[in-house]
CSV table of N, CA and C in Angstrom, one decimal:
chain,number,residue,atom,x,y,z
S,1,MET,N,62.3,85.7,85.9
S,1,MET,CA,63.8,86.1,86.1
S,1,MET,C,64.2,87.0,85.4
S,2,LEU,N,64.9,88.0,85.7
S,2,LEU,CA,65.6,89.2,85.0
S,2,LEU,C,67.0,88.7,84.8
S,3,LEU,N,67.6,88.7,83.7
S,3,LEU,CA,69.0,88.5,83.3
S,3,LEU,C,69.6,89.6,82.6
S,4,ALA,N,70.9,89.8,82.7
S,4,ALA,CA,71.9,91.1,82.1
S,4,ALA,C,72.9,90.4,81.9
S,5,ALA,N,73.5,91.0,80.9
S,5,ALA,CA,74.8,90.7,80.2
S,5,ALA,C,75.2,91.9,79.8
S,6,SER,N,76.8,91.8,79.7
S,6,SER,CA,77.6,92.9,79.4
S,6,SER,C,78.3,92.5,78.0
S,7,ASP,N,79.3,93.1,77.5
S,7,ASP,CA,80.3,92.5,76.5
S,7,ASP,C,81.1,91.4,77.1
S,8,ARG,N,81.4,91.7,78.5
S,8,ARG,CA,82.3,90.8,79.0
S,8,ARG,C,81.7,89.4,79.8
S,9,GLY,N,80.5,89.5,79.7
S,9,GLY,CA,79.8,88.3,80.3
S,9,GLY,C,78.6,88.4,81.1
S,10,LEU,N,78.0,87.3,81.6
S,10,LEU,CA,76.8,87.7,82.3
S,10,LEU,C,77.1,88.4,83.6
S,11,CYS,N,75.9,89.5,84.2
S,11,CYS,CA,76.3,90.2,85.2
S,11,CYS,C,75.2,90.7,86.0
S,12,GLY,N,74.1,89.8,85.9
S,12,GLY,CA,73.0,89.8,86.6
S,12,GLY,C,71.9,88.7,86.3
S,13,VAL,N,71.5,88.1,87.4
S,13,VAL,CA,70.4,87.2,87.5
S,13,VAL,C,69.7,87.5,88.6
S,14,TRP,N,68.3,87.9,88.5
S,14,TRP,CA,67.6,88.2,89.7
S,14,TRP,C,66.2,87.7,89.4
S,15,PHE,N,65.5,87.5,90.7
S,15,PHE,CA,64.5,86.8,90.7
S,15,PHE,C,63.6,88.2,90.8
S,16,GLU,N,62.2,88.0,90.4
S,16,GLU,CA,61.1,88.9,90.4
S,16,GLU,C,60.9,89.3,92.0
S,17,GLY,N,61.1,90.8,91.9
S,17,GLY,CA,60.6,90.9,93.5
S,17,GLY,C,62.0,90.9,94.7
S,18,GLN,N,63.0,90.7,93.9
S,18,GLN,CA,64.3,90.1,94.9
S,18,GLN,C,64.7,91.5,95.6
S,19,ARG,N,65.2,91.4,96.8
S,19,ARG,CA,65.6,92.7,97.4
S,19,ARG,C,67.3,92.8,96.9
S,20,HIS,N,67.6,93.8,96.7
S,20,HIS,CA,68.7,94.3,96.0
S,20,HIS,C,68.8,94.1,94.5
S,21,GLY,N,67.6,94.1,94.1
S,21,GLY,CA,67.5,94.0,92.4
S,21,GLY,C,68.0,95.3,91.8
S,22,PRO,N,68.0,95.3,90.6
S,22,PRO,CA,68.7,96.5,89.8
S,22,PRO,C,67.5,97.1,89.6
S,23,ASP,N,67.8,98.4,88.9
S,23,ASP,CA,66.7,99.4,88.3
S,23,ASP,C,66.9,99.2,86.7
S,24,ALA,N,66.1,98.2,86.1
S,24,ALA,CA,66.1,98.1,84.6
S,24,ALA,C,65.6,99.1,83.8
S,25,THR,N,65.0,100.0,84.2
S,25,THR,CA,64.3,100.8,83.1
S,25,THR,C,64.9,101.5,82.2
S,26,THR,N,66.3,101.7,82.4
S,26,THR,CA,67.1,102.1,81.2
S,26,THR,C,67.7,101.3,80.5
S,27,TRP,N,67.6,99.9,80.6
S,27,TRP,CA,68.3,98.8,79.9
S,27,TRP,C,67.8,98.7,78.4
S,28,ARG,N,68.7,98.2,77.7
S,28,ARG,CA,68.2,98.0,76.2
S,28,ARG,C,67.9,96.4,76.2
S,29,GLU,N,66.6,95.8,75.9
S,29,GLU,CA,66.6,94.7,75.6
S,29,GLU,C,67.4,93.9,74.5
S,30,ASP,N,67.9,92.9,74.8
S,30,ASP,CA,68.6,92.0,73.8
S,30,ASP,C,68.6,90.7,73.7
S,31,PRO,N,67.1,90.2,73.5
S,31,PRO,CA,67.1,88.7,74.0
S,31,PRO,C,67.9,87.7,73.2
S,32,GLY,N,68.6,88.2,72.0
S,32,GLY,CA,69.4,87.4,71.0
S,32,GLY,C,70.9,87.4,71.6
S,33,HIS,N,71.2,88.2,72.6
S,33,HIS,CA,72.8,88.4,73.1
S,33,HIS,C,73.0,86.8,73.4
S,34,PRO,N,74.3,86.5,72.9
S,34,PRO,CA,74.8,85.1,73.1
S,34,PRO,C,75.1,84.6,74.4
S,35,VAL,N,75.3,85.5,75.4
S,35,VAL,CA,75.4,85.2,76.7
S,35,VAL,C,74.1,84.9,77.4
S,36,LEU,N,73.0,85.8,77.1
S,36,LEU,CA,71.9,85.5,77.5
S,36,LEU,C,71.3,84.3,77.2
S,37,VAL,N,71.3,84.1,75.7
S,37,VAL,CA,71.1,82.8,75.1
S,37,VAL,C,71.3,81.7,75.8
S,38,GLU,N,72.8,81.4,76.1
S,38,GLU,CA,73.4,80.3,76.6
S,38,GLU,C,72.9,80.4,78.1
S,39,THR,N,73.0,81.4,78.9
S,39,THR,CA,72.5,81.6,80.2
S,39,THR,C,70.9,80.9,80.5
S,40,VAL,N,70.0,81.0,79.5
S,40,VAL,CA,68.8,80.8,79.5
S,40,VAL,C,68.7,79.0,79.5
S,41,ALA,N,69.5,78.6,78.5
S,41,ALA,CA,69.6,77.2,78.3
S,41,ALA,C,70.0,76.4,79.3
S,42,GLN,N,71.3,77.0,80.1
S,42,GLN,CA,71.9,76.3,81.2
S,42,GLN,C,71.1,76.5,82.3
S,43,LEU,N,70.4,77.4,82.6
S,43,LEU,CA,69.1,77.5,83.8
S,43,LEU,C,68.2,76.7,83.5
S,44,ARG,N,67.7,76.3,82.3
S,44,ARG,CA,66.5,75.5,82.1
S,44,ARG,C,67.0,73.7,82.5
S,45,ALA,N,68.3,73.8,82.0
S,45,ALA,CA,68.9,72.4,82.3
S,45,ALA,C,69.2,72.1,83.8
S,46,TYR,N,69.7,73.4,84.2
S,46,TYR,CA,70.0,73.1,86.0
S,46,TYR,C,68.3,73.0,86.7
S,47,PHE,N,67.5,73.6,86.4
S,47,PHE,CA,66.1,73.3,86.8
S,47,PHE,C,65.7,71.9,86.7
S,48,ALA,N,65.9,71.4,85.3
S,48,ALA,CA,65.4,70.3,84.9
S,48,ALA,C,66.3,69.0,85.8
S,49,GLY,N,67.2,69.6,86.3
S,49,GLY,CA,68.2,68.6,86.9
S,49,GLY,C,69.5,67.7,86.2
S,50,GLU,N,69.6,68.5,85.0
S,50,GLU,CA,70.4,67.8,84.0
S,50,GLU,C,71.9,68.7,84.0
S,51,ARG,N,72.0,69.7,84.8
S,51,ARG,CA,73.3,70.4,84.6
S,51,ARG,C,73.5,70.6,86.2
S,52,THR,N,74.9,70.5,86.7
S,52,THR,CA,75.2,70.4,88.0
S,52,THR,C,76.0,71.8,88.2
S,53,SER,N,76.7,72.4,87.1
S,53,SER,CA,77.5,73.7,87.2
S,53,SER,C,77.1,74.6,86.3
S,54,PHE,N,77.7,75.7,86.3
S,54,PHE,CA,77.3,76.4,85.1
S,54,PHE,C,78.8,76.7,84.3
S,55,ASP,N,78.6,77.0,83.0
S,55,ASP,CA,80.0,77.5,82.0
S,55,ASP,C,79.7,78.7,81.4
S,56,LEU,N,79.6,79.9,82.0
S,56,LEU,CA,79.4,81.0,81.6
S,56,LEU,C,80.3,82.1,82.1
S,57,PRO,N,80.5,83.0,80.7
S,57,PRO,CA,81.6,84.2,81.4
S,57,PRO,C,80.9,84.9,82.4
S,58,LEU,N,81.3,85.3,83.0
S,58,LEU,CA,80.9,86.2,84.3
S,58,LEU,C,81.5,87.7,84.4
S,59,ASP,N,80.7,88.7,84.6
S,59,ASP,CA,81.2,90.3,84.7
S,59,ASP,C,80.8,90.6,86.0
S,60,LEU,N,81.6,90.6,87.0
S,60,LEU,CA,81.2,90.8,88.3
S,60,LEU,C,82.1,92.3,88.7
S,61,GLN,N,82.2,92.9,87.6
S,61,GLN,CA,82.9,94.0,88.3
S,61,GLN,C,82.1,95.1,88.8
S,62,GLY,N,80.7,95.0,88.8
S,62,GLY,CA,79.8,96.1,89.6
S,62,GLY,C,80.2,96.0,91.1
S,63,GLY,N,80.9,94.9,91.6
S,63,GLY,CA,81.0,94.8,93.0
S,63,GLY,C,82.7,95.3,93.5
S,64,THR,N,82.7,95.6,94.6
S,64,THR,CA,83.9,96.0,95.5
S,64,THR,C,84.9,94.8,95.4
S,65,PRO,N,86.2,94.9,95.6
S,65,PRO,CA,87.1,94.1,95.4
S,65,PRO,C,86.8,92.9,96.5
S,66,PHE,N,86.3,93.3,97.7
S,66,PHE,CA,86.1,92.3,98.8
S,66,PHE,C,84.8,91.3,98.3
S,67,GLN,N,83.8,92.4,97.8
S,67,GLN,CA,82.6,91.7,97.4
S,67,GLN,C,82.8,90.5,96.2
S,68,GLN,N,83.9,91.1,95.1
S,68,GLN,CA,84.3,89.9,94.3
S,68,GLN,C,85.2,89.0,94.7
S,69,SER,N,85.9,89.1,95.7
S,69,SER,CA,86.5,87.6,96.4
S,69,SER,C,85.5,86.8,97.0
S,70,VAL,N,84.4,87.3,97.4
S,70,VAL,CA,83.3,86.8,98.3
S,70,VAL,C,82.7,85.7,97.1
S,71,TRP,N,82.2,86.5,96.0
S,71,TRP,CA,81.6,86.0,95.0
S,71,TRP,C,82.5,84.8,94.3
S,72,SER,N,83.7,85.1,94.0
S,72,SER,CA,84.5,83.9,93.4
S,72,SER,C,84.8,82.8,94.6
S,73,ALA,N,84.8,83.1,95.9
S,73,ALA,CA,84.9,81.9,96.7
S,73,ALA,C,83.4,81.0,96.8
S,74,LEU,N,82.3,81.7,96.3
S,74,LEU,CA,81.1,80.8,96.2
S,74,LEU,C,81.0,80.2,95.0
S,75,LEU,N,81.7,80.5,94.1
S,75,LEU,CA,81.7,79.5,93.0
S,75,LEU,C,82.3,78.2,93.0
S,76,GLY,N,83.1,78.0,94.2
S,76,GLY,CA,83.6,76.8,94.9
S,76,GLY,C,82.9,75.9,95.4
S,77,ILE,N,81.8,76.4,95.7
S,77,ILE,CA,81.0,75.4,96.6
S,77,ILE,C,80.0,74.6,95.5
S,78,PRO,N,80.5,73.3,95.6
S,78,PRO,CA,79.6,72.6,94.4
S,78,PRO,C,78.1,72.2,94.8
S,79,ARG,N,77.5,71.9,93.6
S,79,ARG,CA,76.0,71.4,93.9
S,79,ARG,C,75.8,70.4,94.8
S,80,GLY,N,74.7,70.4,95.6
S,80,GLY,CA,74.7,69.8,96.8
S,80,GLY,C,75.7,69.9,98.0
S,81,GLY,N,76.3,71.0,97.9
S,81,GLY,CA,77.4,71.4,99.0
S,81,GLY,C,76.7,72.4,99.9
S,82,THR,N,77.2,72.7,100.9
S,82,THR,CA,76.7,74.0,101.5
S,82,THR,C,78.1,74.5,102.4
S,83,THR,N,78.1,75.6,102.8
S,83,THR,CA,79.0,76.1,103.7
S,83,THR,C,78.5,77.0,104.6
S,84,SER,N,79.0,77.7,105.7
S,84,SER,CA,78.8,78.8,106.4
S,84,SER,C,79.0,79.8,106.1
S,85,TYR,N,78.4,81.1,106.6
S,85,TYR,CA,79.3,82.5,106.5
S,85,TYR,C,80.6,82.5,107.2
S,86,ALA,N,80.7,81.7,108.4
S,86,ALA,CA,82.1,81.9,109.0
S,86,ALA,C,83.2,81.1,108.2
S,87,ALA,N,82.8,80.0,107.9
S,87,ALA,CA,83.8,79.2,106.9
S,87,ALA,C,84.3,80.1,105.9
S,88,LEU,N,83.0,80.7,105.1
S,88,LEU,CA,83.5,81.6,103.9
S,88,LEU,C,84.2,82.6,104.3
S,89,ALA,N,84.1,83.1,105.3
S,89,ALA,CA,85.0,84.5,106.1
S,89,ALA,C,86.4,83.7,106.1
S,90,ARG,N,86.8,82.6,106.7
S,90,ARG,CA,87.8,81.9,106.5
S,90,ARG,C,88.5,81.7,105.2
S,91,GLU,N,87.8,81.2,104.5
S,91,GLU,CA,88.0,81.1,103.0
S,91,GLU,C,88.5,82.3,102.4
S,92,VAL,N,88.0,83.6,102.6
S,92,VAL,CA,88.4,84.7,101.8
S,92,VAL,C,89.5,85.6,102.7
S,93,GLY,N,90.3,84.5,103.5
S,93,GLY,CA,91.1,85.3,104.6
S,93,GLY,C,90.6,86.4,105.5
S,94,LYS,N,89.3,86.7,106.0
S,94,LYS,CA,88.9,87.4,106.8
S,94,LYS,C,87.9,86.8,108.1
S,95,PRO,N,88.6,85.9,108.7
S,95,PRO,CA,88.0,85.1,109.6
S,95,PRO,C,87.0,85.9,110.8
S,96,GLN,N,87.3,87.1,110.8
S,96,GLN,CA,86.4,87.8,111.8
S,96,GLN,C,85.2,88.4,111.1
S,97,ALA,N,85.2,88.7,109.9
S,97,ALA,CA,84.0,89.1,109.0
S,97,ALA,C,83.2,88.6,108.2
S,98,ALA,N,82.5,87.7,109.4
S,98,ALA,CA,81.2,87.0,108.7
S,98,ALA,C,80.1,87.9,108.4
S,99,ARG,N,80.1,88.8,109.3
S,99,ARG,CA,78.7,89.7,109.0
S,99,ARG,C,79.0,90.4,107.4
S,100,ALA,N,80.1,91.0,107.5
S,100,ALA,CA,80.7,91.6,106.0
S,100,ALA,C,80.4,90.4,105.0
S,101,ILE,N,80.9,89.0,105.2
S,101,ILE,CA,80.6,88.2,104.2
S,101,ILE,C,79.1,88.2,103.9
S,102,GLY,N,78.1,88.1,105.1
S,102,GLY,CA,77.0,88.2,104.8
S,102,GLY,C,76.2,89.1,103.6
S,103,ALA,N,76.9,90.5,104.2
S,103,ALA,CA,76.4,91.5,103.2
S,103,ALA,C,76.6,91.4,102.0
S,104,ALA,N,78.2,90.6,101.8
S,104,ALA,CA,78.6,90.5,100.2
S,104,ALA,C,77.8,89.5,99.7
S,105,VAL,N,77.4,88.6,100.3
S,105,VAL,CA,76.8,87.5,99.7
S,105,VAL,C,75.4,88.0,99.4
S,106,GLY,N,74.6,88.8,100.4
S,106,GLY,CA,73.3,89.1,99.9
S,106,GLY,C,73.3,90.2,98.8
S,107,ARG,N,74.5,90.8,98.4
S,107,ARG,CA,74.6,91.7,97.3
S,107,ARG,C,74.9,90.7,96.0
S,108,ASN,N,75.1,89.6,96.0
S,108,ASN,CA,75.3,88.8,94.6
S,108,ASN,C,74.3,89.2,93.6
S,109,PRO,N,75.0,89.7,92.6
S,109,PRO,CA,74.2,90.1,91.3
S,109,PRO,C,73.7,88.8,90.6
S,110,VAL,N,74.4,87.6,90.6
S,110,VAL,CA,74.0,86.6,89.8
S,110,VAL,C,73.6,85.4,90.6
S,111,SER,N,72.3,85.5,91.0
S,111,SER,CA,71.9,84.3,91.7
S,111,SER,C,71.9,82.9,90.9
S,112,ILE,N,71.9,82.1,91.7
S,112,ILE,CA,72.0,80.7,91.3
S,112,ILE,C,73.3,80.3,90.5
S,113,VAL,N,73.9,81.2,89.6
S,113,VAL,CA,74.9,80.9,88.8
S,113,VAL,C,76.1,80.9,89.7
S,114,VAL,N,76.1,82.1,90.6
S,114,VAL,CA,77.0,82.5,91.7
S,114,VAL,C,76.2,81.8,92.9
S,115,PRO,N,76.3,80.9,93.6
S,115,PRO,CA,75.8,80.0,94.2
S,115,PRO,C,75.2,80.6,95.9
S,116,CYS,N,74.8,81.7,96.0
S,116,CYS,CA,74.7,82.3,97.5
S,116,CYS,C,73.7,81.5,98.1
S,117,HIS,N,73.1,80.8,97.3
S,117,HIS,CA,71.9,80.0,98.1
S,117,HIS,C,72.5,78.6,98.9
S,118,ARG,N,74.0,78.5,98.5
S,118,ARG,CA,74.5,77.4,99.6
S,118,ARG,C,75.0,77.6,100.7
S,119,VAL,N,74.8,79.2,101.2
S,119,VAL,CA,75.8,79.6,102.3
S,119,VAL,C,74.7,79.7,103.4
S,120,LEU,N,74.8,78.8,104.4
S,120,LEU,CA,73.9,78.6,105.7
S,120,LEU,C,74.4,79.3,107.0
S,121,GLY,N,73.4,79.5,107.9
S,121,GLY,CA,74.0,80.2,109.0
S,121,GLY,C,74.7,78.8,109.9
S,122,THR,N,74.9,79.5,111.0
S,122,THR,CA,75.4,78.7,112.1
S,122,THR,C,74.7,77.4,112.4
S,123,GLY,N,75.1,76.2,112.5
S,123,GLY,CA,74.6,75.1,112.7
S,123,GLY,C,73.7,74.6,111.6
S,124,GLY,N,73.8,75.2,110.6
S,124,GLY,CA,73.0,74.7,109.2
S,124,GLY,C,71.6,75.6,109.0
S,125,SER,N,71.6,76.4,109.7
S,125,SER,CA,70.1,77.1,109.8
S,125,SER,C,70.0,77.9,108.5
S,126,LEU,N,68.8,77.9,107.8
S,126,LEU,CA,68.4,78.5,106.9
S,126,LEU,C,68.3,80.2,107.0
S,127,THR,N,69.3,80.9,106.6
S,127,THR,CA,69.3,82.3,107.0
S,127,THR,C,69.2,83.1,105.6
S,128,GLY,N,69.1,84.4,105.6
S,128,GLY,CA,68.7,85.6,104.6
S,128,GLY,C,68.8,84.9,103.2
S,129,TYR,N,68.2,85.3,102.3
S,129,TYR,CA,68.5,85.1,100.9
S,129,TYR,C,67.7,86.4,100.1
S,130,ALA,N,68.3,87.1,99.2
S,130,ALA,CA,67.8,88.2,98.5
S,130,ALA,C,66.5,87.6,97.9
S,131,GLY,N,66.5,86.5,97.3
S,131,GLY,CA,65.6,85.7,96.5
S,131,GLY,C,64.3,85.3,97.5
S,132,GLY,N,64.5,85.4,98.9
S,132,GLY,CA,63.6,84.7,99.8
S,132,GLY,C,63.8,83.5,100.2
S,133,LEU,N,63.7,83.2,101.5
S,133,LEU,CA,63.8,81.9,102.0
S,133,LEU,C,63.2,80.6,101.4
S,134,GLU,N,61.9,80.9,100.9
S,134,GLU,CA,61.5,79.9,100.1
S,134,GLU,C,62.1,79.4,99.3
S,135,ARG,N,62.5,80.5,98.3
S,135,ARG,CA,63.3,79.9,96.9
S,135,ARG,C,64.7,79.3,97.4
S,136,LYS,N,65.3,80.0,98.6
S,136,LYS,CA,66.5,79.1,98.8
S,136,LYS,C,66.3,77.6,99.3
S,137,THR,N,65.2,77.6,99.9
S,137,THR,CA,64.8,76.1,100.0
S,137,THR,C,64.8,75.4,99.1
S,138,ALA,N,64.0,75.8,98.3
S,138,ALA,CA,63.5,75.2,96.8
S,138,ALA,C,64.9,74.6,96.1
S,139,LEU,N,65.9,75.6,96.0
S,139,LEU,CA,67.2,75.5,95.2
S,139,LEU,C,68.0,74.3,95.9
S,140,LEU,N,68.0,74.5,97.4
S,140,LEU,CA,68.8,73.5,98.2
S,140,LEU,C,68.0,72.1,98.2
S,141,GLN,N,66.7,72.0,98.0
S,141,GLN,CA,66.3,70.8,97.6
S,141,GLN,C,66.4,70.2,96.4
S,142,LEU,N,66.3,71.2,95.2
S,142,LEU,CA,66.6,70.9,94.0
S,142,LEU,C,68.1,70.0,93.8
S,143,GLU,N,68.9,70.7,94.4
S,143,GLU,CA,70.3,70.1,94.6
S,143,GLU,C,70.7,69.2,95.4
S,144,GLY,N,69.7,68.7,96.1
S,144,GLY,CA,70.0,67.5,97.0
S,144,GLY,C,70.7,68.0,98.4
S,145,ALA,N,70.7,69.3,98.8
S,145,ALA,CA,71.5,69.7,100.0
S,145,ALA,C,70.4,69.7,101.2
S,146,LEU,N,69.3,69.7,100.9
S,146,LEU,CA,68.2,69.5,101.9
S,146,LEU,C,67.3,68.4,101.4
S,147,MET,N,66.7,67.5,102.6
S,147,MET,CA,65.8,66.5,102.2
S,147,MET,C,64.5,66.9,102.5
């Protein structure tokens, strides 16, 4: 996984080969950055089943105001829960914008921490995930949302 942080907080969690991933060739490595150190610790606990939510400062300023509203709404979906694109559209006050919601979900720069994997298609179908459907399935199984 590739992690990124700014002075304001965590601004990126990407899987290797993920769609919409960043070009990190000009980034400065700082494995001792306190936000990155804490992110690694919390992700390890999450994957071990010891953590149900994240307590990290986030820097989501890289998105549009609409994207930021969608990403904020994603934070309200608890571990083990799911929602649909249509329900998320209603939640952000754009009930006719399920496709735009899908695009914003797909551009979420902070995978897992901002839980875009918890958004399902109509009827609970597994649909697009920038990290791949296999990873989405594994994350939902880890959280108990899929058996």
